[in-house]
Tab-separated table of C-alpha atoms in Angstrom:
chain	number	residue	atom	x	y	z
A	1	MET	CA	-4.675	-34.169	22.363
A	2	PRO	CA	-2.360	-34.422	19.279
A	3	THR	CA	-5.435	-34.843	17.050
A	4	ARG	CA	-6.846	-31.549	18.312
A	5	ILE	CA	-3.546	-29.824	17.538
A	6	LEU	CA	-3.619	-31.198	13.985
A	7	VAL	CA	-7.213	-30.082	13.509
A	8	VAL	CA	-6.409	-26.573	14.765
A	9	ALA	CA	-3.247	-26.438	12.621
A	10	GLY	CA	-5.244	-27.552	9.569
A	11	TYR	CA	-7.894	-24.931	10.260
A	12	LEU	CA	-5.281	-22.184	10.610
A	13	MET	CA	-3.547	-23.288	7.410
A	14	GLY	CA	-6.898	-23.164	5.630
A	15	LEU	CA	-7.473	-19.615	6.871
A	16	LEU	CA	-3.963	-18.613	5.861
A	17	GLY	CA	-4.437	-20.140	2.423
A	18	ALA	CA	-7.717	-18.278	1.975
A	19	ARG	CA	-6.100	-15.028	3.087
A	20	LEU	CA	-3.178	-15.494	0.662
A	21	ALA	CA	-5.566	-16.351	-2.150
A	22	HIS	CA	-7.533	-13.178	-1.393
A	23	ALA	CA	-4.340	-11.104	-1.468
A	24	ALA	CA	-3.308	-12.755	-4.741
A	25	GLY	CA	-6.583	-11.642	-6.346
A	26	LEU	CA	-6.283	-8.031	-5.192
A	27	GLU	CA	-6.899	-5.432	-7.925
A	28	ASP	CA	-6.425	-1.679	-7.971
A	29	VAL	CA	-8.904	0.936	-9.239
A	30	PHE	CA	-7.683	0.343	-12.813
A	31	GLY	CA	-8.362	-3.405	-12.560
A	32	ARG	CA	-4.638	-4.200	-12.465
A	33	PRO	CA	-3.537	-7.070	-10.227
A	34	VAL	CA	-1.523	-5.857	-7.234
A	35	PRO	CA	1.742	-7.845	-7.226
A	36	LEU	CA	2.221	-8.242	-3.465
A	37	GLY	CA	4.616	-11.058	-2.656
A	38	GLN	CA	5.819	-11.396	-6.239
A	39	GLY	CA	9.497	-10.507	-5.974
A	40	ARG	CA	9.527	-6.843	-4.972
A	41	PRO	CA	9.298	-5.356	-1.504
A	42	ALA	CA	6.153	-3.366	-0.844
A	43	VAL	CA	4.969	-0.451	1.220
A	44	VAL	CA	1.278	-0.654	2.015
A	45	LEU	CA	-0.564	2.371	3.358
A	46	TYR	CA	-4.035	2.126	4.892
A	47	ALA	CA	-5.951	5.379	4.584
A	48	ASN	CA	-9.428	6.875	4.338
A	49	ARG	CA	-11.032	10.180	3.391
A	50	ASP	CA	-10.039	11.731	6.720
A	51	THR	CA	-6.337	10.963	6.187
A	52	ARG	CA	-5.964	12.142	2.591
A	53	ASP	CA	-4.069	15.304	3.631
A	54	VAL	CA	-1.373	13.231	5.353
A	55	LEU	CA	-0.894	11.178	2.205
A	56	HIS	CA	-0.905	14.240	-0.024
A	57	GLU	CA	1.732	15.907	2.151
A	58	HIS	CA	4.067	12.956	2.771
A	59	ALA	CA	3.533	9.962	0.453
A	60	VAL	CA	5.308	11.144	-2.713
A	61	ARG	CA	8.373	12.298	-0.751
A	62	PHE	CA	8.350	8.998	1.151
A	63	ALA	CA	8.239	7.025	-2.118
A	64	TYR	CA	11.144	9.097	-3.425
A	65	GLU	CA	13.171	8.414	-0.261
A	66	LEU	CA	12.632	4.680	-0.819
A	67	ARG	CA	13.722	4.800	-4.477
A	68	ASP	CA	16.803	2.625	-3.857
A	69	GLU	CA	14.654	-0.113	-2.296
A	70	HIS	CA	12.355	0.027	-5.374
A	71	PRO	CA	9.185	-1.089	-3.571
A	72	ILE	CA	5.732	-1.154	-4.990
A	73	MET	CA	3.477	1.307	-3.182
A	74	VAL	CA	-0.050	0.189	-2.388
A	75	VAL	CA	-2.607	2.520	-0.875
A	76	HIS	CA	-5.724	0.836	0.512
A	77	VAL	CA	-8.461	3.440	0.753
A	78	ASP	CA	-11.242	2.587	3.190
A	79	LEU	CA	-14.522	3.603	1.602
A	80	ARG	CA	-16.804	2.306	4.352
A	81	GLY	CA	-19.612	4.756	4.715
A	82	VAL	CA	-19.613	5.802	1.046
A	83	PRO	CA	-23.050	4.934	-0.348
A	84	GLY	CA	-22.981	2.323	-3.116
A	85	PHE	CA	-24.222	4.724	-5.777
A	86	PHE	CA	-21.153	6.942	-5.104
A	87	MET	CA	-18.598	4.112	-5.481
A	88	GLY	CA	-18.122	4.840	-9.178
A	89	ALA	CA	-17.349	8.479	-8.403
A	90	ALA	CA	-14.984	7.413	-5.609
A	91	SER	CA	-13.120	5.080	-7.988
A	92	ARG	CA	-12.850	7.843	-10.593
A	93	GLU	CA	-11.462	10.169	-7.921
A	94	LEU	CA	-8.888	7.532	-6.913
A	95	ARG	CA	-7.820	7.141	-10.555
A	96	ARG	CA	-7.382	10.924	-10.753
A	97	ILE	CA	-5.352	10.895	-7.525
A	98	HIS	CA	-3.188	8.113	-8.962
A	99	GLU	CA	-2.407	10.178	-12.056
A	100	GLU	CA	-1.714	13.279	-9.957
A	101	SER	CA	0.590	11.311	-7.638
A	102	VAL	CA	2.568	9.861	-10.541
A	103	HIS	CA	2.919	13.354	-12.011
A	104	ARG	CA	4.098	14.775	-8.650
A	105	ALA	CA	6.601	11.924	-8.256
A	106	ARG	CA	8.020	12.525	-11.744
A	107	GLU	CA	8.381	16.225	-10.968
A	108	LEU	CA	10.149	15.422	-7.689
A	109	PHE	CA	12.662	13.179	-9.458
A	110	ARG	CA	13.313	15.861	-12.072
A	111	ALA	CA	13.672	18.564	-9.393
A	112	GLN	CA	16.380	16.376	-7.822
A	113	GLY	CA	18.168	16.129	-11.187
A	114	GLN	CA	17.196	12.479	-11.682
A	115	GLN	CA	15.338	10.629	-14.372
A	116	PRO	CA	12.077	9.146	-13.038
A	117	PRO	CA	12.000	5.340	-13.107
A	118	ALA	CA	10.406	3.924	-16.242
A	119	ASP	CA	8.064	1.779	-14.143
A	120	LEU	CA	6.958	4.595	-11.826
A	121	GLU	CA	3.322	4.439	-12.876
A	122	ASP	CA	3.301	0.649	-12.567
A	123	SER	CA	4.717	0.844	-9.038
A	124	LEU	CA	1.757	2.687	-7.491
A	125	PHE	CA	-1.523	0.924	-6.791
A	126	LEU	CA	-4.636	2.487	-5.262
A	127	VAL	CA	-7.121	-0.038	-3.962
A	128	ALA	CA	-10.704	0.993	-3.178
A	129	ASP	CA	-11.896	-1.066	-0.225
A	130	SER	CA	-15.653	-0.616	-0.188
A	131	ASN	CA	-16.252	-2.909	2.784
A	132	GLY	CA	-13.111	-1.981	4.749
A	133	GLU	CA	-12.234	-5.609	5.488
A	134	PRO	CA	-8.430	-5.152	5.180
A	135	HIS	CA	-8.655	-2.168	7.522
A	136	ARG	CA	-10.820	-4.008	10.047
A	137	ALA	CA	-8.390	-6.944	9.991
A	138	LEU	CA	-5.659	-4.531	11.135
A	139	GLY	CA	-7.832	-3.064	13.892
A	140	LEU	CA	-8.690	0.152	12.052
A	141	GLU	CA	-12.256	1.071	12.882
A	142	LYS	CA	-14.428	3.096	10.529
A	143	GLY	CA	-13.371	6.759	10.640
A	144	PHE	CA	-9.814	6.126	11.902
A	145	HIS	CA	-7.595	9.229	11.963
A	146	GLN	CA	-4.062	7.845	11.521
A	147	VAL	CA	-2.604	6.339	8.334
A	148	LEU	CA	-1.060	2.925	8.975
A	149	VAL	CA	2.018	1.867	6.984
A	150	LEU	CA	3.335	-1.682	6.530
A	151	ALA	CA	6.594	-2.868	4.994
A	152	MET	CA	6.431	-6.203	3.202
A	153	SER	CA	9.233	-8.434	1.983
A	154	PRO	CA	9.482	-9.508	-1.681
A	155	SER	CA	7.756	-12.753	-0.653
A	156	GLY	CA	4.855	-10.851	0.948
A	157	ARG	CA	5.810	-11.289	4.602
A	158	GLU	CA	5.058	-8.339	6.868
A	159	LEU	CA	8.295	-6.842	8.191
A	160	ALA	CA	7.126	-3.809	10.170
A	161	ARG	CA	4.152	-1.546	10.706
A	162	GLY	CA	3.427	1.761	12.352
A	163	PRO	CA	1.720	5.115	12.060
A	164	PHE	CA	2.525	7.138	8.963
A	165	PRO	CA	4.565	9.298	8.548
A	166	GLN	CA	6.085	8.709	12.002
A	167	ALA	CA	7.243	5.169	11.143
A	168	SER	CA	8.801	6.162	7.792
A	169	SER	CA	12.405	5.715	8.917
A	170	THR	CA	11.654	2.292	10.418
A	171	ILE	CA	9.997	1.209	7.173
A	172	GLY	CA	13.038	2.374	5.199
A	173	GLN	CA	15.392	0.505	7.536
A	174	VAL	CA	13.593	-2.821	7.236
A	175	LEU	CA	13.411	-2.526	3.440
A	176	ALA	CA	17.085	-1.530	3.011
A	177	PRO	CA	18.469	-5.110	3.076
A	178	PHE	CA	16.399	-5.920	-0.001
A	179	THR	CA	18.218	-3.257	-2.046
A	180	ALA	CA	21.319	-5.454	-2.285
A	181	GLN	CA	19.170	-8.418	-3.311
A	182	LEU	CA	17.507	-6.402	-6.084
A	183	THR	CA	20.778	-5.009	-7.446
A	184	ALA	CA	22.434	-8.457	-7.379
A	185	ARG	CA	19.864	-9.814	-9.873
């Protein structure tokens, strides 16, 4: 019996190690490594073409509201169903959306009488998921209609998840304790 437990534990650790290695190699549409679990809290949004309006309406304001927590923002875009020969166009569109989002965020900071953070552009990552594996792993079937948001600790541990924008206040609450840690550095 104890041997079986060790075998199962070893198998699970192997899966966990593979999953962490996959996350460590994650790149955005610009080829930049996504620094999940590397010292900053993170907000990860899982979206698709059908949920783009929700992101357009709420994501920049949400990022601004979390400015004191200074998280990285990662948007995983599920591109399942996009034919392979359109992937290049989809990636170009995501790069354009990234630039537009950074511009909108800078304008929001200025409208509030604040200087935008110097690392604003380096705090937003758009990831094109052509096979939808990260979405499937969270139970999001192809064509889902609700953005999912996750809060992650600076070490990469999931803290909370829920529908976006409904779970925005919960996400902010679980990230708030990390503000003191960041300012103490």
